[in-house]
Coordinates of C-alpha atoms in Angstrom, one line a residue:
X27 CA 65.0 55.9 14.3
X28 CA 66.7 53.9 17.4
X29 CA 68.9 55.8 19.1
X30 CA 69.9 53.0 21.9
X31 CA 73.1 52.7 19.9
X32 CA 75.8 52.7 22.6
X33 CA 74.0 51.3 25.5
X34 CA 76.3 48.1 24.9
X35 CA 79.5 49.9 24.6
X36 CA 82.7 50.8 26.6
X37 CA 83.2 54.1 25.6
X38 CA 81.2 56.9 27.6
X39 CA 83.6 59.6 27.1
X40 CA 86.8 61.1 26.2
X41 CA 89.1 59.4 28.7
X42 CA 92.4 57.6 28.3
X43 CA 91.7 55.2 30.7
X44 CA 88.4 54.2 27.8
X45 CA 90.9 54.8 25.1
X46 CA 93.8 52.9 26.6
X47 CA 90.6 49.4 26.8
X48 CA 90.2 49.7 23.0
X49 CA 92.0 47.6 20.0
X50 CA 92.1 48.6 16.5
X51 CA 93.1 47.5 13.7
X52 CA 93.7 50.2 10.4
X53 CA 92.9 48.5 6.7
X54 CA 94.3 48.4 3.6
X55 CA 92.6 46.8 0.1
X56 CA 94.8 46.6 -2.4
X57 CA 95.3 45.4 -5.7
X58 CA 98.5 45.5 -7.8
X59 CA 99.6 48.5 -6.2
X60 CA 103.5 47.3 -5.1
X61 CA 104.6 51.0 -4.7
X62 CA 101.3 52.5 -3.2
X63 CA 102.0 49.9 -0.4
X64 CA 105.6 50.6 0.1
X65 CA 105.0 54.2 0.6
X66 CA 101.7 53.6 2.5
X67 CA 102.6 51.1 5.1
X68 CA 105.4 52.7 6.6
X69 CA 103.4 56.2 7.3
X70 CA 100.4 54.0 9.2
X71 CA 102.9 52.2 11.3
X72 CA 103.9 55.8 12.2
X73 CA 100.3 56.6 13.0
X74 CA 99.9 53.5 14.9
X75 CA 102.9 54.5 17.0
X76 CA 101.0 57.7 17.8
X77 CA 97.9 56.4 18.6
X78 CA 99.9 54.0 21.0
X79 CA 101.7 56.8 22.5
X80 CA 98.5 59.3 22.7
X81 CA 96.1 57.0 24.6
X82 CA 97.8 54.2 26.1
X83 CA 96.5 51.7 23.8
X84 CA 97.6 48.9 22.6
X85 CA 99.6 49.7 19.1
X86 CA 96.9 49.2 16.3
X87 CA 97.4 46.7 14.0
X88 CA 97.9 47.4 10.2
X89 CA 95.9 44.9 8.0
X90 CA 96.6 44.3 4.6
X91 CA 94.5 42.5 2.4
X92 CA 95.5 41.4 -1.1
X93 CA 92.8 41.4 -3.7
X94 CA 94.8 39.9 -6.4
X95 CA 94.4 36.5 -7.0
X96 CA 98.2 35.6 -7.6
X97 CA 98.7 37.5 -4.2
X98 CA 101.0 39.4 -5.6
X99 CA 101.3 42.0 -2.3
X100 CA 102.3 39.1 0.0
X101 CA 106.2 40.2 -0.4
X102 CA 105.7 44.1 -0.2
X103 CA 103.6 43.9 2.6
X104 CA 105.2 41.1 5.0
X105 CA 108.7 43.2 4.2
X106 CA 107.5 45.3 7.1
X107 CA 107.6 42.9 9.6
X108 CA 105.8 41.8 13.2
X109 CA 103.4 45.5 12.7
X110 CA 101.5 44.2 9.6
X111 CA 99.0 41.3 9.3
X112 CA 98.9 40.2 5.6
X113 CA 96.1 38.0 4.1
X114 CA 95.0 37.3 0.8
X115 CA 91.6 37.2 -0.6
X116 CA 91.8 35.9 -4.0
X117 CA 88.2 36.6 -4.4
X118 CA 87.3 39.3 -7.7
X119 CA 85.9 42.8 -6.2
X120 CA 86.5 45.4 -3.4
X121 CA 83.2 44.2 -1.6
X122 CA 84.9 40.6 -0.8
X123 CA 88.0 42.3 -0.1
X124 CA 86.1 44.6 2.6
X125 CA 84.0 41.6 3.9
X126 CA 87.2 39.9 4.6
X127 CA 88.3 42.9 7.1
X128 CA 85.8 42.5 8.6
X129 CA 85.7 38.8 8.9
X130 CA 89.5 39.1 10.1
X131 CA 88.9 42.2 12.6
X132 CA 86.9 39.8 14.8
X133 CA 88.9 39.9 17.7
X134 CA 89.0 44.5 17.4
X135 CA 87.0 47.3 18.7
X136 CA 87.5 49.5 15.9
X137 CA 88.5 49.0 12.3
X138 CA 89.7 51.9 10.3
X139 CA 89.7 52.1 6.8
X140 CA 92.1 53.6 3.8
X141 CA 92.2 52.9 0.3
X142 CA 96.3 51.8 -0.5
X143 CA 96.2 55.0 -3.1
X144 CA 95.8 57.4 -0.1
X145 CA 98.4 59.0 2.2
X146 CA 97.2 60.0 5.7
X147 CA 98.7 63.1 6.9
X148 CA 100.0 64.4 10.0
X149 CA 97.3 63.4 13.1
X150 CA 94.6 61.7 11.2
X151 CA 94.3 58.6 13.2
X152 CA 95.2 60.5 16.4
X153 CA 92.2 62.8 15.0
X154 CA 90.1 59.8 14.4
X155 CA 90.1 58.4 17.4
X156 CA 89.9 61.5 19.3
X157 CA 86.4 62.8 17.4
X158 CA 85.1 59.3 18.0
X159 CA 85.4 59.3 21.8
X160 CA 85.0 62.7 22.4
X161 CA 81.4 62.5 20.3
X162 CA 80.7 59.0 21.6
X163 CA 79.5 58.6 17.8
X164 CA 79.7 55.3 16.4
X165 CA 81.9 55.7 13.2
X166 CA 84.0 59.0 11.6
X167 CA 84.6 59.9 8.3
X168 CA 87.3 62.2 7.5
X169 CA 88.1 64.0 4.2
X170 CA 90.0 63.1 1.3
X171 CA 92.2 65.6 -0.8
X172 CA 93.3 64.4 -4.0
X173 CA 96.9 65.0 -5.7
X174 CA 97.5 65.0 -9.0
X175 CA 100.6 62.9 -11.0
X176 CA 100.8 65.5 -13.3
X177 CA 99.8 68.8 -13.9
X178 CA 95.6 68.7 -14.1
X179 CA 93.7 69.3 -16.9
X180 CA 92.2 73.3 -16.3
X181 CA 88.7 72.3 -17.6
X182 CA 89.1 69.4 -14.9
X183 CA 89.6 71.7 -12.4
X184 CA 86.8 74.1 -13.6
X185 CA 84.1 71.3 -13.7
X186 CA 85.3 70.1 -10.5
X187 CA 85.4 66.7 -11.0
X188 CA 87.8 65.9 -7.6
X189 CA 86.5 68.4 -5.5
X190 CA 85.1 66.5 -2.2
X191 CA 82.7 67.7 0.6
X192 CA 84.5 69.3 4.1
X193 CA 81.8 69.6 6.8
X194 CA 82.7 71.2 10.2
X195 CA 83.8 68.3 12.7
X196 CA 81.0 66.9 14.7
X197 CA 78.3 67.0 11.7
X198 CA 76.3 63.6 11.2
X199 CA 76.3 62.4 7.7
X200 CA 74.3 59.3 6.7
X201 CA 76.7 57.8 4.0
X202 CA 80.2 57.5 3.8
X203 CA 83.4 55.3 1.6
X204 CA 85.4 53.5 2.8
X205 CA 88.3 55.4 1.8
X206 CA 88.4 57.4 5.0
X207 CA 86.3 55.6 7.6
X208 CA 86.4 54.4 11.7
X209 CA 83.6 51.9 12.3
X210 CA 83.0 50.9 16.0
X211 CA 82.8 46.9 15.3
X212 CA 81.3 46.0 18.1
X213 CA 78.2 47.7 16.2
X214 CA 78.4 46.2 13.0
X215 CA 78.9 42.3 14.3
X216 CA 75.5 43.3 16.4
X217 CA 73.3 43.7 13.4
X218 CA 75.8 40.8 11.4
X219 CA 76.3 43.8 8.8
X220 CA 78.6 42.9 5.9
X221 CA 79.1 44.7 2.8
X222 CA 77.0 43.5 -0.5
X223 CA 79.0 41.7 -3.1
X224 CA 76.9 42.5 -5.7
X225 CA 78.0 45.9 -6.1
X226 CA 81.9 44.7 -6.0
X227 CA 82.4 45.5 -9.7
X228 CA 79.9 48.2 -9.8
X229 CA 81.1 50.0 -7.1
X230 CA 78.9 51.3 -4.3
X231 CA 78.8 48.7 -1.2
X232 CA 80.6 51.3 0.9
X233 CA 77.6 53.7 0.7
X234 CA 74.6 50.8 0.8
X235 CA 76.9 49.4 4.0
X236 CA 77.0 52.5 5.6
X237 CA 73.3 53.6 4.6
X238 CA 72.6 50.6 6.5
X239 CA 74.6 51.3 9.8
X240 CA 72.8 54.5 9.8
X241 CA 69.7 53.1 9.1
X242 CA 70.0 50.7 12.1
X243 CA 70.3 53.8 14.6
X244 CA 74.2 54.4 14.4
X245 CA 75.9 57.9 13.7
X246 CA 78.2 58.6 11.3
X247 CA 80.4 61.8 12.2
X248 CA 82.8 64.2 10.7
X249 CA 86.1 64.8 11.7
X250 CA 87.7 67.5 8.9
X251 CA 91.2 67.4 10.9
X252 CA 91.6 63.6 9.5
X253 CA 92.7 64.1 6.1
X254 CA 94.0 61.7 3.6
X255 CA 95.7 62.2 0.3
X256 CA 94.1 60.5 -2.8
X257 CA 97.2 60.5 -5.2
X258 CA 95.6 60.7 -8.5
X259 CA 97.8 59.3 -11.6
X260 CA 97.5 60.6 -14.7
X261 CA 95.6 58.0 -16.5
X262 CA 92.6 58.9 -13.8
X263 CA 92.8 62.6 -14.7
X264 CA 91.3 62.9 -18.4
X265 CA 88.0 64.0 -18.9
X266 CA 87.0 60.6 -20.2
X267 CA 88.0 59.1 -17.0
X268 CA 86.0 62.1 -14.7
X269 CA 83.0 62.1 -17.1
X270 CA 82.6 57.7 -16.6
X271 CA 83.1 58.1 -13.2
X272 CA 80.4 60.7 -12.6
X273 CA 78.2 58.5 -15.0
X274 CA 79.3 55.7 -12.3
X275 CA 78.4 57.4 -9.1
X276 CA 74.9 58.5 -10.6
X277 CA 74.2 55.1 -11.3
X278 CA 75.4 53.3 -8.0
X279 CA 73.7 56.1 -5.9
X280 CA 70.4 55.2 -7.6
X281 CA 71.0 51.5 -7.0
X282 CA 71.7 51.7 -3.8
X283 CA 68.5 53.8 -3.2
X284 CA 66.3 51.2 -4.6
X285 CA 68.6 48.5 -3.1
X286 CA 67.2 50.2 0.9
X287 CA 63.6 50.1 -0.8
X288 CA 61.1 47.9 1.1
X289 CA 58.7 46.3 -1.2
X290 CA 57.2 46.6 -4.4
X291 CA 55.2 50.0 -4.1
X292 CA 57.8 51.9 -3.0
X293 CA 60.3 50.5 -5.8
X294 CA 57.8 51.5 -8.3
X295 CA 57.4 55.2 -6.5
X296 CA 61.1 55.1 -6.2
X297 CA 62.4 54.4 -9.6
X298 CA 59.9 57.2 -10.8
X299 CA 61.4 59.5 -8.5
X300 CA 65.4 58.1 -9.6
X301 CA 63.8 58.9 -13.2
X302 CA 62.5 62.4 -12.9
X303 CA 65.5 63.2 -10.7
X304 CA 68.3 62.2 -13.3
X305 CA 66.7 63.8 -16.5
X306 CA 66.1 66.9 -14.7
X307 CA 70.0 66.9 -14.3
X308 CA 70.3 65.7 -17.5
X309 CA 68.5 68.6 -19.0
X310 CA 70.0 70.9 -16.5
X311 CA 73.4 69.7 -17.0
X312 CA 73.1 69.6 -20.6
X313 CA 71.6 73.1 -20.6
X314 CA 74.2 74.5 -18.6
X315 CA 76.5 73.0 -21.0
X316 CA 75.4 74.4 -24.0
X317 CA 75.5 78.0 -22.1
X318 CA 79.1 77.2 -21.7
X319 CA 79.8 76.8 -25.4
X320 CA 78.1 80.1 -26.8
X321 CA 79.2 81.8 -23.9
X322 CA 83.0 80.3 -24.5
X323 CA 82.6 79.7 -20.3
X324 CA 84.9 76.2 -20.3
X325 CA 83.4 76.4 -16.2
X326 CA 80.0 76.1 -17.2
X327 CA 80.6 73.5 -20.2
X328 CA 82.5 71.3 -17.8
X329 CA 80.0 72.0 -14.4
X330 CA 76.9 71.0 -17.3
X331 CA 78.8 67.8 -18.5
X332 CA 79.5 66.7 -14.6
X333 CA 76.2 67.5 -13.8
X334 CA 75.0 65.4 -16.9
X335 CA 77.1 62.4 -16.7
X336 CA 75.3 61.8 -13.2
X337 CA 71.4 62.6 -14.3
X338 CA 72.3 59.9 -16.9
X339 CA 74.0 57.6 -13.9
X340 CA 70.9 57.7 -12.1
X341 CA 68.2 57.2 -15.3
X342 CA 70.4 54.2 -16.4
X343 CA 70.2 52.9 -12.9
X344 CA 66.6 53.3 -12.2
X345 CA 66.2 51.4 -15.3
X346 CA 68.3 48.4 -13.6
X347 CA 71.3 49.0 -15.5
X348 CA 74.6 48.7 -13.7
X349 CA 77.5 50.1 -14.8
X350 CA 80.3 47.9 -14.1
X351 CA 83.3 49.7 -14.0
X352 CA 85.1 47.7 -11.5
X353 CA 84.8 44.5 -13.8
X354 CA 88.1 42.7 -14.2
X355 CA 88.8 40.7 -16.8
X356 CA 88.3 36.4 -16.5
X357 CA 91.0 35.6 -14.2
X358 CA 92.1 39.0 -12.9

């Protein structure tokens, strides 16, 4: 793998005077989410302030862009004045939404992602910042913590449906969302990197995009102090919803593996492997499951079914069948 990965950048080490050279510019997609934003945008202009205050820099700039096509955000965000940039990309799906912060970060150093259903607590972009110049890597991921609307359903909770990985800051990972993300931009304009629009309504360009920084030579680090909140409403907490969405992230993972396939031979190898790989948790899930029910264990029904609903993700998409559950309606 190419490691030459920083030999065109700024940053050699933690130092204000490196910090204070940098500009950055923090993200938000959104999409009909009036009173996510309002409580949202004021906390990152908060953060901004500290970052500005911490290193010197110039204040980051928040970024807001609108993926409805009646641009329905434009009031709610531009209520906030000079510290917000607001644009609207009426194109359908998150991956156009992403590919437009990008296209309108041009002029930054560093773009940081966060989904407009997320709260960052206290330090996170402080903490971002810090883990990416201390490291020298070339992007951070940070954790997200999810908080329920309403009480959560206890076989939710058993079959841990919301529980997210926490690594031990520093530790490389190779794929990442976008819901809690630092990219160093300077890296992605150099191999003209842009996120795939044809897994907007499918979900899954976030991990394909980053599988491809990675791939190009670029590290991908962990910073566990930068938390966000994922504030969960109750309509995403029903075990209909956590079952599709499993089903959803078995499938994109699987097409984003064959996606990073090169040529015809290794597609064939590789869908066999997806195959074998997804009915073995299938059958393992769907064992574990049944275990659950004679043994009245609502932990193991609910950790077979989660394990399930991904195996049968992951067959579906090694078949070529995408799941689509981004799709919005003709005209939304």
């Amino acid at each position: 793998m190419n490691r030459n990965k920083r030999n065109n950048s700024t940053i050699d080490s933690f130092s204000g005077n490196h910090a204070s050279n940098l500009s950055v510019v923090v993200a938000v997609l959104t999409f009909r989410r009036p009173d996510d934003l309002i409580e949202l945008i004021p906390k990152l202009l908060t953060h901004c302030v500290e970052a500005t205050v911490g290193y010197g820099m110039r204040q980051p700039t928040v970024l807001v862009v609108d993926n409805d096509p009646d641009g329905g955000a434009r009031e709610t965000a531009t209520r906030f004045g000079s510290g917000i940039t607001y644009v609207h990309e009426p194109t359908p799906g998150i991956a156009a939404a992403r590919n437009r912060a990008l296209a309108e970060s041009a002029d930054f150093d560093l773009l940081v992602f966060i989904d407009d259903d997320e709260r960052p607590t206290s330090g996170w972009l402080t903490s971002l910042l810090a883990t990416h110049l201390h490291t020298g890597a070339d992007g951070v991921v940070g954790p997200v913590v999810s908080a329920f609307a309403a009480p959560l359903d206890p076989w939710i909770a058993d079959g841990g449906f919301f529980d997210r990985r926490r690594l031990p800051t520093g530790t490389e990972v190779r794929v990442a969302a976008t819901n809690n993300l630092l990219l160093d931009l300077r890296l992605v304009r150099s191999i003209s990197l842009q996120f795939d629009e044809n897994f907007s309504a499918s979900g899954g360009s976030d991990s394909l995009f980053t599988r491809r920084y990675t791939g190009a030579g670029f590290t991908l680090v962990w910073c566990d102090e930068a938390v966000v909140t994922d504030v969960v409403p109750a309509e995403r907490a029903t075990r209909d919803w956590v079952i599709r969405r499993r089903y959803r992230i078995g499938n994109s993972w699987a097409r984003t593996e064959l996606e990073l396939a090169s040529g015809s031979a290794q597609t064939v190898r590789l869908r066999g492997a997806l195959l074998l790989a997804g009915a073995t948790r299938v059958a393992g899930g769907t064992a574990r499951a049944t275990l659950g029910v004679l043994g009245r264990s609502p932990r193991n029904r609910a950790h077979g079914i989660r394990i399930a609903a991904r195996g049968a993700g992951i067959v579906a998409g090694a078949f070529g069948r995408t799941y689509l559950e981004y799709r919005r309606p003709i005209g939304v």
